[in-house]
XYZ file of C-alpha atoms in Angstrom:
738
model
C 36.196 67.332 46.550
C 34.165 66.321 49.564
C 33.645 69.159 52.033
C 36.008 68.580 54.976
C 34.079 70.623 57.497
C 30.378 69.952 57.692
C 27.948 71.239 60.243
C 29.686 72.010 63.562
C 32.989 70.852 62.052
C 31.576 67.283 61.983
C 32.639 66.413 58.392
C 35.346 64.024 59.614
C 32.819 61.791 61.319
C 30.615 61.755 58.205
C 33.518 60.821 55.901
C 34.867 58.161 58.247
C 31.540 56.394 58.552
C 31.022 56.663 54.783
C 34.296 54.760 54.372
C 33.033 52.051 56.727
C 29.830 51.780 54.686
C 31.985 50.589 51.777
C 32.612 47.302 53.586
C 28.883 46.780 53.946
C 28.394 47.356 50.211
C 31.137 44.880 49.344
C 29.650 42.187 51.563
C 26.160 42.782 50.168
C 27.522 42.484 46.600
C 29.134 39.179 47.591
C 25.771 37.939 48.884
C 24.059 38.992 45.660
C 26.557 37.164 43.408
C 26.417 34.093 45.635
C 22.617 34.004 45.376
C 22.831 34.332 41.565
C 25.308 31.452 41.535
C 22.904 29.317 43.576
C 20.080 30.058 41.136
C 22.256 29.209 38.119
C 23.411 25.958 39.726
C 19.845 24.911 40.482
C 18.844 25.737 36.911
C 21.802 23.760 35.508
C 20.881 20.729 37.597
C 17.294 20.939 36.396
C 18.495 21.123 32.787
C 20.759 18.114 33.327
C 17.807 16.196 34.742
C 15.717 17.241 31.734
C 18.485 16.054 29.357
C 18.552 12.656 31.047
C 14.792 12.377 30.742
C 15.055 13.168 27.014
C 17.558 10.327 26.712
C 15.016 7.974 28.284
C 12.195 8.862 25.921
C 10.909 6.308 23.468
C 13.394 5.171 20.843
C 10.625 3.817 18.662
C 9.462 5.430 15.461
C 11.032 7.882 13.035
C 11.109 10.711 15.611
C 13.509 8.816 17.939
C 16.775 10.386 16.597
C 15.416 13.867 17.349
C 15.562 13.130 21.075
C 19.330 12.738 20.736
C 19.466 16.305 19.394
C 17.371 17.525 22.322
C 19.499 15.584 24.800
C 22.800 16.914 23.427
C 21.564 20.507 23.208
C 20.057 20.453 26.706
C 23.246 18.979 28.155
C 25.274 21.764 26.547
C 22.871 24.386 27.908
C 23.275 22.898 31.371
C 27.043 23.059 30.944
C 26.817 26.728 29.936
C 25.042 27.528 33.194
C 27.467 25.373 35.184
C 30.295 27.299 33.580
C 28.656 30.528 34.729
C 28.436 29.048 38.228
C 32.164 28.350 38.121
C 32.923 31.904 36.983
C 30.670 33.405 39.663
C 32.331 31.262 42.328
C 35.716 32.571 41.183
C 34.335 36.114 41.244
C 33.033 35.610 44.791
C 36.541 34.632 45.843
C 37.869 37.853 44.320
C 35.214 39.966 46.064
C 35.884 38.260 49.388
C 39.564 38.911 48.929
C 38.770 42.573 48.283
C 36.586 42.714 51.410
C 39.480 41.431 53.510
C 41.919 43.869 51.916
C 39.392 46.668 52.371
C 39.087 45.949 56.098
C 42.870 46.058 56.480
C 43.060 49.335 54.526
C 40.361 50.906 56.679
C 42.128 49.852 59.862
C 45.365 51.377 58.585
C 43.549 54.574 57.584
C 42.014 54.879 61.054
C 45.503 54.864 62.577
C 46.756 57.388 60.045
C 43.944 59.896 60.703
C 44.155 59.698 64.508
C 45.885 63.103 64.635
C 43.095 64.584 62.514
C 40.537 63.246 64.965
C 42.427 65.036 67.782
C 42.396 68.268 65.787
C 38.654 67.866 65.202
C 37.998 67.253 68.893
C 40.286 70.199 69.828
C 38.550 72.738 67.617
C 35.156 71.494 68.756
C 36.171 71.915 72.415
C 37.678 75.351 71.806
C 34.648 76.441 69.814
C 32.371 75.569 72.706
C 34.652 77.319 75.249
C 34.924 80.342 72.961
C 31.184 80.650 72.674
C 30.777 80.364 76.454
C 33.532 82.941 77.165
C 31.913 85.315 74.683
C 28.595 85.007 76.458
C 30.277 85.683 79.861
C 32.195 88.663 78.394
C 28.985 90.191 77.038
C 27.166 89.615 80.321
C 29.918 91.186 82.479
C 30.291 94.182 80.181
C 26.541 94.832 80.216
C 26.463 94.426 84.032
C 29.258 97.023 84.484
C 27.506 99.499 82.197
C 24.184 98.999 84.021
C 25.720 99.735 87.429
C 27.333 102.898 86.073
C 24.033 104.192 84.634
C 22.049 103.365 87.760
C 24.487 105.365 89.970
C 25.822 102.461 91.948
C 28.683 103.034 94.359
C 32.116 103.342 92.881
C 33.154 100.234 94.754
C 30.446 98.162 93.057
C 31.260 99.693 89.656
C 34.958 98.940 90.087
C 34.190 95.400 91.220
C 32.038 94.828 88.115
C 34.805 96.340 85.979
C 37.340 93.802 87.294
C 35.012 90.956 86.362
C 34.389 92.451 82.915
C 38.102 92.866 82.301
C 38.784 89.233 83.292
C 35.982 88.026 81.004
C 37.433 90.119 78.192
C 40.881 88.573 78.582
C 39.423 85.035 78.684
C 37.351 85.723 75.585
C 40.386 87.124 73.699
C 42.432 84.087 74.796
C 39.890 81.641 73.327
C 39.741 83.634 70.124
C 43.517 83.212 69.741
C 43.305 79.500 70.637
C 40.526 79.029 68.111
C 42.621 80.645 65.385
C 45.481 78.204 66.076
C 43.146 75.183 66.315
C 41.342 76.286 63.152
C 44.594 76.394 61.175
C 45.640 72.923 62.322
C 42.117 71.583 61.820
C 41.893 72.855 58.250
C 45.309 71.435 57.345
C 44.605 68.032 58.856
C 41.082 67.842 57.454
C 42.227 68.791 53.966
C 44.749 65.938 53.972
C 42.324 63.487 55.532
C 39.456 64.452 53.264
C 41.685 63.801 50.252
C 42.612 60.424 51.723
C 38.937 59.570 52.245
C 38.147 60.684 48.705
C 40.949 58.521 47.279
C 39.631 55.553 49.250
C 36.089 56.121 47.975
C 37.204 56.546 44.372
C 39.247 53.349 44.575
C 36.317 51.548 46.213
C 33.827 52.622 43.563
C 36.239 51.723 40.732
C 36.871 48.304 42.269
C 33.156 47.680 42.707
C 32.566 48.677 39.070
C 35.305 46.254 37.953
C 33.614 43.474 39.913
C 30.274 44.336 38.333
C 31.948 44.440 34.910
C 33.379 40.944 35.480
C 29.959 39.798 36.604
C 28.342 41.339 33.538
C 30.959 39.854 31.214
C 30.456 36.370 32.670
C 26.712 36.628 32.185
C 27.199 38.029 28.681
C 29.571 35.203 27.728
C 27.028 32.694 28.989
C 24.340 34.310 26.854
C 26.633 34.085 23.829
C 27.323 30.417 24.569
C 23.626 29.742 25.014
C 23.022 31.459 21.692
C 25.656 29.273 20.036
C 24.096 26.142 21.497
C 20.666 27.254 20.335
C 21.959 28.065 16.836
C 23.576 24.636 16.732
C 20.259 23.119 17.786
C 18.462 25.025 15.020
C 21.044 23.901 12.449
C 20.772 20.298 13.590
C 17.003 20.422 13.318
C 17.222 22.033 9.882
C 19.588 19.272 8.795
C 17.253 16.636 10.212
C 14.989 16.203 7.227
C 11.980 13.959 6.948
C 13.854 11.857 4.420
C 16.840 11.354 6.741
C 14.632 10.253 9.648
C 12.821 7.752 7.479
C 16.153 6.578 6.054
C 17.535 6.012 9.572
C 14.470 4.001 10.489
C 14.849 1.924 7.328
C 18.536 1.282 8.017
C 18.118 0.500 11.721
C 15.067 -1.739 11.342
C 16.215 -3.424 8.154
C 13.039 -2.859 6.193
C 15.222 -3.219 3.126
C 15.288 -1.985 -0.429
C 14.960 -5.291 -2.312
C 11.585 -6.345 -3.576
C 10.510 -9.974 -3.247
C 11.172 -11.983 -6.399
C 8.439 -13.596 -8.467
C 7.250 -17.083 -7.527
C 5.889 -19.400 -10.203
C 3.672 -22.395 -9.732
C 5.651 -25.673 -9.673
C 4.025 -29.058 -10.135
C 4.700 -31.541 -7.375
C 7.009 -34.439 -8.336
C 5.688 -37.242 -6.148
C 8.639 -39.546 -6.898
C 11.149 -37.039 -5.666
C 9.083 -36.144 -2.617
C 8.875 -39.776 -1.503
C 12.521 -40.595 -2.136
C 13.757 -37.753 0.056
C 16.350 -35.090 -0.529
C 19.230 -35.686 -2.937
C 22.549 -36.355 -1.149
C 24.568 -33.160 -0.861
C 28.027 -32.736 -2.235
C 30.599 -31.414 0.177
C 33.795 -29.632 -0.718
C 36.843 -28.455 1.112
C 38.793 -25.370 0.018
C 41.922 -23.850 1.487
C 43.200 -20.277 1.587
C 46.200 -20.024 -0.784
C 49.392 -19.462 1.177
C 50.853 -15.922 0.990
C 54.489 -15.274 0.162
C 55.020 -18.854 -0.922
C 53.447 -20.448 2.160
C 51.898 -23.841 1.408
C 48.130 -24.118 1.076
C 46.500 -25.009 4.354
C 49.113 -23.073 6.390
C 46.358 -20.886 7.790
C 43.864 -23.742 8.111
C 41.313 -25.266 5.730
C 37.589 -24.830 5.798
C 36.069 -28.327 5.834
C 32.546 -28.493 4.452
C 32.397 -32.275 5.057
C 32.342 -31.851 8.845
C 30.365 -28.617 8.900
C 26.938 -28.442 10.508
C 24.269 -27.722 7.895
C 21.640 -25.358 9.361
C 18.118 -26.655 9.504
C 15.171 -24.922 7.834
C 11.875 -24.434 9.631
C 8.374 -24.863 8.195
C 8.292 -21.313 6.857
C 11.619 -21.646 5.103
C 13.765 -19.628 7.578
C 17.187 -20.796 8.725
C 17.293 -22.104 12.314
C 20.284 -20.706 14.257
C 22.706 -23.446 15.329
C 24.287 -23.507 18.760
C 27.697 -21.953 18.179
C 30.408 -20.190 20.121
C 30.607 -16.381 20.164
C 34.011 -16.563 18.498
C 32.597 -18.479 15.495
C 32.049 -16.702 12.191
C 29.015 -17.555 10.054
C 29.360 -17.522 6.258
C 26.329 -18.016 3.993
C 26.968 -18.844 0.353
C 24.152 -18.263 -2.136
C 24.745 -20.334 -5.295
C 22.913 -20.320 -8.553
C 23.843 -23.970 -9.107
C 20.692 -25.927 -8.319
C 22.719 -29.128 -7.845
C 24.624 -27.557 -4.932
C 23.116 -26.850 -1.499
C 21.879 -23.310 -1.048
C 23.315 -22.605 2.423
C 26.258 -23.748 4.522
C 27.288 -23.065 8.111
C 31.033 -22.827 8.575
C 32.863 -22.588 11.911
C 36.276 -20.920 11.928
C 37.979 -21.328 15.277
C 40.434 -18.527 16.241
C 44.095 -19.441 15.973
C 45.526 -19.883 19.446
C 48.432 -17.525 20.272
C 51.803 -19.219 19.995
C 54.145 -18.715 22.924
C 57.149 -19.594 20.810
C 58.936 -17.482 18.252
C 57.335 -14.774 16.139
C 57.904 -16.801 12.969
C 54.773 -18.866 13.603
C 52.523 -15.796 13.908
C 50.697 -14.316 10.935
C 51.446 -10.629 10.415
C 48.958 -8.107 9.176
C 50.689 -7.906 5.781
C 50.549 -11.692 5.400
C 46.889 -11.721 6.314
C 46.131 -9.049 3.738
C 48.040 -11.056 1.142
C 46.174 -14.237 1.985
C 42.745 -12.605 1.982
C 43.624 -10.916 -1.308
C 44.309 -14.309 -2.915
C 40.770 -15.572 -2.289
C 38.920 -15.625 -5.626
C 35.134 -15.707 -5.540
C 33.098 -16.666 -8.600
C 30.658 -14.036 -9.885
C 27.741 -16.296 -9.075
C 28.632 -16.577 -5.389
C 28.101 -13.818 -2.832
C 29.632 -13.883 0.649
C 27.896 -12.312 3.628
C 29.240 -11.996 7.169
C 27.124 -11.987 10.336
C 28.297 -11.442 13.886
C 26.764 -14.109 16.096
C 26.243 -11.721 19.041
C 23.003 -10.427 17.470
C 19.899 -11.328 19.430
C 17.998 -12.676 16.398
C 19.347 -14.016 13.087
C 18.692 -11.658 10.189
C 15.817 -12.760 8.044
C 17.012 -10.869 5.008
C 20.690 -11.406 4.362
C 20.891 -8.573 1.865
C 20.075 -5.997 4.523
C 22.953 -7.106 6.732
C 25.677 -7.775 4.181
C 29.182 -6.496 4.827
C 31.996 -5.912 2.356
C 34.977 -8.232 1.955
C 37.093 -5.506 3.548
C 35.008 -5.716 6.712
C 35.528 -9.484 6.771
C 39.273 -8.974 6.533
C 39.237 -6.791 9.633
C 37.279 -9.373 11.599
C 39.616 -12.174 10.593
C 42.643 -10.145 11.709
C 40.650 -9.802 16.153
C 41.682 -13.613 16.242
C 45.009 -14.090 14.335
C 47.206 -11.154 15.415
C 48.738 -11.266 18.863
C 47.682 -8.280 21.029
C 50.266 -5.527 21.576
C 52.319 -6.714 18.603
C 54.521 -3.815 17.418
C 53.722 -2.571 13.915
C 55.921 -3.772 11.107
C 58.264 -1.097 9.791
C 57.789 -0.013 6.219
C 60.372 1.024 3.673
C 57.940 3.358 1.951
C 58.904 7.006 1.598
C 57.670 9.368 4.336
C 54.502 11.422 3.766
C 54.834 14.997 2.565
C 55.480 17.730 5.084
C 52.717 20.035 6.194
C 53.199 23.133 8.398
C 50.424 22.166 10.749
C 51.678 21.272 14.185
C 54.674 20.377 16.230
C 52.652 20.340 19.436
C 55.461 18.780 21.418
C 56.000 18.920 25.166
C 58.725 21.169 26.503
C 60.001 18.385 28.747
C 62.551 16.950 26.336
C 65.035 14.298 27.377
C 68.328 15.981 26.648
C 69.987 17.983 23.922
C 70.557 14.938 21.733
C 67.123 13.483 22.490
C 65.051 16.634 22.188
C 62.584 17.194 19.422
C 62.587 19.929 16.820
C 62.284 23.573 17.792
C 58.845 25.114 18.193
C 58.991 26.936 14.877
C 59.944 23.826 12.906
C 57.074 22.153 11.004
C 56.486 18.474 11.632
C 56.239 15.711 9.050
C 52.601 14.784 8.564
C 49.830 14.239 6.092
C 47.407 16.972 5.159
C 44.310 17.208 3.030
C 42.570 20.170 1.497
C 43.775 23.750 1.084
C 46.918 25.333 2.435
C 46.454 26.687 5.972
C 47.358 30.129 4.641
C 44.463 30.252 2.146
C 41.595 28.834 4.166
C 38.090 29.860 3.256
C 35.152 29.946 5.604
C 33.339 27.202 3.694
C 36.276 24.776 3.949
C 36.597 22.177 6.678
C 39.230 23.846 8.847
C 42.311 21.667 9.503
C 43.620 21.286 13.033
C 46.228 18.949 14.499
C 46.475 17.229 17.873
C 49.421 15.942 19.879
C 49.442 13.776 22.998
C 52.678 13.898 24.987
C 53.065 11.789 28.117
C 55.745 11.694 30.772
C 56.486 8.547 32.774
C 58.160 8.920 36.156
C 59.366 5.808 37.947
C 61.532 4.739 40.871
C 62.823 1.164 41.112
C 64.140 -0.232 44.382
C 66.386 -3.260 43.996
C 64.756 -6.201 42.258
C 61.503 -6.003 44.243
C 58.660 -5.120 41.810
C 56.307 -4.197 44.658
C 58.540 -1.266 45.629
C 58.304 0.361 42.206
C 56.649 3.793 42.316
C 55.150 5.107 39.070
C 53.438 8.340 38.039
C 52.347 9.070 34.455
C 51.106 12.457 33.297
C 50.102 13.721 29.872
C 49.368 16.844 27.856
C 46.979 17.350 24.957
C 47.845 20.155 22.552
C 45.912 21.421 19.543
C 47.559 23.290 16.694
C 45.750 25.794 14.501
C 47.011 27.042 11.127
C 47.573 30.752 10.713
C 44.746 31.102 8.192
C 42.133 29.932 10.686
C 42.392 33.211 12.607
C 41.035 35.190 9.667
C 38.142 32.752 9.323
C 37.294 33.143 13.010
C 37.587 36.937 13.090
C 35.556 37.488 9.902
C 32.828 35.071 10.950
C 30.707 36.460 13.828
C 29.521 32.960 14.754
C 32.030 30.266 13.719
C 31.097 26.634 14.112
C 31.649 25.435 17.669
C 34.726 23.211 17.840
C 33.667 20.054 19.688
C 35.661 16.921 20.354
C 35.391 13.649 22.249
C 38.274 12.489 24.430
C 38.287 8.718 23.963
C 39.713 5.839 26.000
C 39.620 7.830 29.246
C 38.995 4.832 31.508
C 42.737 4.672 32.313
C 42.857 8.358 33.296
C 42.846 9.137 37.003
C 42.346 12.885 36.590
C 41.587 15.296 33.705
C 42.365 19.022 34.012
C 40.965 20.965 31.026
C 41.975 24.521 30.133
C 39.099 26.272 31.888
C 39.663 29.515 29.991
C 38.929 27.793 26.664
C 36.995 24.563 27.266
C 33.563 23.591 28.464
C 32.535 20.125 29.564
C 29.605 18.470 31.249
C 30.658 17.116 34.672
C 27.614 14.830 34.730
C 28.800 12.682 31.794
C 28.331 9.059 32.773
C 30.536 7.359 30.152
C 33.745 6.383 31.945
C 35.600 5.772 28.693
C 34.964 9.092 26.927
C 34.410 12.760 27.704
C 32.911 15.479 25.513
C 34.425 18.968 25.384
C 33.614 22.065 23.357
C 35.380 25.392 22.987
C 34.475 28.869 24.081
C 34.862 30.165 20.525
C 35.107 33.798 21.615
C 37.918 33.008 24.038
C 39.669 30.783 21.472
C 39.520 33.532 18.841
C 40.954 36.069 21.308
C 43.720 33.656 22.294
C 44.728 32.958 18.687
C 44.566 36.654 17.764
C 46.879 37.484 20.665
C 49.271 34.703 19.636
C 49.238 36.053 16.080
C 50.030 39.569 17.284
C 52.996 38.273 19.270
C 54.338 36.118 16.432
C 52.771 37.210 13.121
C 55.197 35.176 10.988
C 54.257 31.799 12.476
C 52.450 29.348 10.208
C 50.575 27.699 13.072
C 49.874 28.228 16.777
C 49.886 25.601 19.514
C 47.301 25.741 22.298
C 47.500 23.717 25.518
C 44.088 22.086 25.822
C 44.216 19.813 28.856
C 46.457 17.843 31.179
C 45.775 14.453 32.685
C 47.178 11.825 35.038
C 47.155 8.153 34.097
C 46.211 5.336 36.433
C 49.359 3.332 37.116
C 49.797 -0.279 38.098
C 53.278 -0.182 39.577
C 56.012 -1.879 37.596
C 53.459 -3.145 35.065
C 53.030 0.446 33.847
C 56.734 1.038 33.121
C 57.951 0.641 29.513
C 61.419 -0.423 30.689
C 61.753 -2.467 33.890
C 65.027 -2.078 35.793
C 66.964 -3.863 38.536
C 70.356 -2.607 39.804
C 73.087 -4.555 41.622
C 76.235 -3.080 43.221
C 79.224 -4.957 44.609
C 81.616 -2.562 46.329
C 85.099 -3.371 47.697
C 87.988 -1.043 48.619
C 89.700 -1.589 45.266
C 86.861 -2.336 42.796
C 83.193 -1.738 42.154
C 81.065 -4.112 40.074
C 77.808 -2.782 38.632
C 75.070 -4.683 36.837
C 71.845 -3.259 35.419
C 69.162 -5.678 34.235
C 66.474 -4.289 31.954
C 63.387 -5.687 30.249
C 61.160 -4.137 27.590
C 57.504 -4.174 28.690
C 55.074 -3.890 25.735
C 52.042 -4.399 27.984
C 52.552 -0.890 29.396
C 51.826 0.743 26.024
C 48.532 1.152 24.241
C 50.208 0.340 20.925
C 53.680 -1.103 21.553
C 56.542 0.476 19.663
C 60.289 0.773 20.135
C 61.798 3.072 22.739
C 64.699 5.104 21.427
C 67.525 7.359 22.630
C 67.988 5.155 25.689
C 70.601 6.595 28.051
C 71.595 5.299 31.488
C 73.694 7.592 33.678
C 75.442 6.323 36.845
C 77.531 8.430 39.286
C 80.507 6.428 40.654
C 82.804 7.767 43.400
C 85.857 6.244 45.055
C 88.442 7.592 42.608
C 87.910 5.613 39.398
C 91.355 4.921 37.908
C 90.327 2.465 35.235
C 87.114 0.825 34.037
C 85.653 -1.561 31.490
C 82.040 -2.239 30.524
C 79.826 -4.387 28.348
C 78.450 -2.876 26.244
C 80.972 -0.072 25.927
C 80.054 3.159 27.684
C 81.481 6.636 28.260
C 83.297 7.675 31.459
C 83.334 11.380 32.395
C 86.243 11.858 34.783
C 85.335 15.477 35.555
C 81.835 14.625 36.744
C 82.606 11.062 37.895
C 79.689 9.719 35.893
C 79.350 6.746 33.569
C 76.965 6.752 30.589
C 75.513 3.931 28.498
C 73.808 4.790 25.190
C 71.704 1.945 23.793
C 70.080 1.259 20.468
C 66.298 1.137 20.098
C 64.693 -1.483 22.342
C 61.592 -3.430 21.301
C 60.209 -6.950 21.079
C 62.288 -7.368 17.929
C 65.493 -6.765 19.875
C 67.655 -9.612 21.112
C 65.926 -11.691 23.771
C 62.700 -9.727 23.082
C 64.135 -6.547 24.583
C 65.678 -7.987 27.764
C 69.355 -7.709 28.643
C 72.053 -6.761 31.148
C 74.615 -3.964 31.352
C 77.861 -4.653 33.224
C 80.715 -2.438 34.315
C 83.826 -2.912 36.509
C 85.568 0.110 38.032
C 89.098 0.020 39.505
C 89.375 2.464 42.410
C 92.197 4.471 43.944
C 90.316 5.594 47.068
C 87.451 3.139 47.437
C 85.083 1.781 48.316
C 82.332 3.401 46.220
C 78.953 4.292 47.616
C 75.973 2.895 45.662
C 74.109 5.762 44.021
C 70.872 6.324 42.161
C 71.102 5.892 38.409
C 68.980 7.913 35.985
C 67.428 6.654 32.750
C 66.129 8.573 29.752
C 64.287 7.391 26.660
C 61.409 8.306 24.389
C 58.945 6.659 22.042
C 57.203 8.174 19.038
C 53.815 7.121 17.706
C 52.221 5.770 20.872
C 51.175 6.660 24.408
C 50.936 4.718 27.634
C 47.317 5.688 28.316
C 45.874 5.006 24.871
C 43.870 8.229 25.112
C 42.709 9.608 21.775
C 40.687 12.466 20.306
C 37.821 12.483 17.844
C 36.311 15.614 16.327
C 32.544 15.972 16.623
C 30.207 17.858 14.335
C 31.122 19.591 11.105
C 33.352 22.449 10.041
C 36.690 20.964 11.166
C 38.886 18.050 10.202
C 41.840 16.414 11.898
C 44.840 16.742 9.585
C 47.477 15.269 11.895
C 47.578 13.265 15.118
C 50.859 12.804 16.988
C 51.533 10.656 20.025
C 54.687 10.204 22.048
C 55.887 9.534 25.543
C 59.191 10.143 27.276
C 60.774 9.794 30.671
C 60.504 12.411 33.363
C 62.348 11.294 36.512
C 63.147 7.651 35.817
C 65.494 6.303 38.517
C 66.697 3.066 40.064
C 68.464 2.140 43.323
C 69.983 -1.075 44.532
């Protein structure tokens, strides 16, 4: 223990000021961490600038793709340092908080040791007085003895004796006072010294914890930098000379086909002077699917088609066409037929009438499947938005499947709900439930957290994963729509939409992570983010580059060490689980008032002393959804007071007399519902003690398979595969007033 006394009993002052020095140390440590944070931030900004410059380097030549590797790696390095800046900023807040708490503790300690300070001052005062009285006692005693030896008069000797006696009594008195003060001083100083020692021990331990956090943050950054560098090395190792040359060949269209042989042909003067032989023109129609008559989807008329001109060198001259046109080129081995045709297919205009006049995806597939092409004819599709027409059709050919997809951007009405299928559901896989905890109600809630979800899976069982396998993970997007409708005025509708992204990892992945000292970094792209107002990632697990300029996508990658620790902890808590859900990020969706609500509402009350009439108008709004689907488990709850004695409603509802609430339960609502999902609910209540007071009604529903934001996730890199993707949205607080 620290000595409580010190020279001249001054140990208290030394210990007290040593305690005050602790505040100086804490503040200086704060300044040091802040300066390190400033350096890291400046370095990160420089790295970000360097990454942007790499992205602006020449894209010509075979080396061009390598700059993308440099750009991506440098951006990730910058993000690693920015992440360290964030951690240091958080640490500075903790240190500052400790400094404030330390100052309060020191102030409290000063008040507590006030009595010790008095004891210190008392013994110091008594010690000085004791020393002075001892000196006077010695002087008076010596003076009396001197007078006696020198033969002074008895009167002088007696007078000196009185003074010596008085000095003796004073000296003895201070000795007794010192003994009392010494006892109190030692007791107080022992207690206070222990208090000071406890404060110092706590201070040093706290400072070491801060330094440990600082060291851990720096160490984690070094690990992340190492992972980024290893990824860079792997990418460069995988970037072979052959692959770079292949990319150049594919991007520039240098082609693989050799030019065919050309033989000398004698000039036929008669033919040359007569001009070209008249061309035959044919019209063919797409056979009608499901018994539809030919020509139902429109015929392609060669007679009225514009035949492209050929220039002096034999190349096709691009005609002036609309961007929506599609260009087909038919190569025929029949010398009597023209070699090339230009065909314009105008998009079918959307029909505002019934759905019966619209071609469905299944019908389109059936119709495209009925097209029969002769072996001697090849079909090639070009998009007319290219700057220059391809000179070698073989290098730009697409498959018939690609053509089918393009024909479907102009014939299917946007936001059309998918057609239900009678096929059996896919096999179950214990990969992910990943549902939100904000369920609608007991009858509308989803399965429990330990219940596997129906979904498709590829590859090995999650229990027997090997390190060389692509590791399966699942993702779920769950969104909550909150809305408040006021009367029938759409401008007074208030909407807020939030969402959660959850990843689910199979149990077997933990063993792969723990046995592999450097697992592949899990990276993903959050797509379609332009409708998101705010994104809040899990900062304990995710890294991202705040300087990303693409407004419609964001890149994220995991802190693999933190993810492994999180999954190991989850496994320890629930070792029998087959998968573990991890909350990845939350987001808020940009809303456009009533246009963002899946179900629009308007409420009307008519209250009299004896009756209350209630009408609720609703309308299904497919434009609010990224991929429109039906909303299910629709429930509308209305409190009605005034003593309801009898009631009737259309459609039939449920009256709870104990809670004075009326409930409608509706079937699924979609565009396929009556009146395309629009309708009215009516109820009449007979009252015994009316009139009723109009109240706020609450609505609940959910929708599986789609979200309101359209946000999606795409895995980046190798080592992982997406085995299941779930999307749903449900109501939060969804209310309406008259």
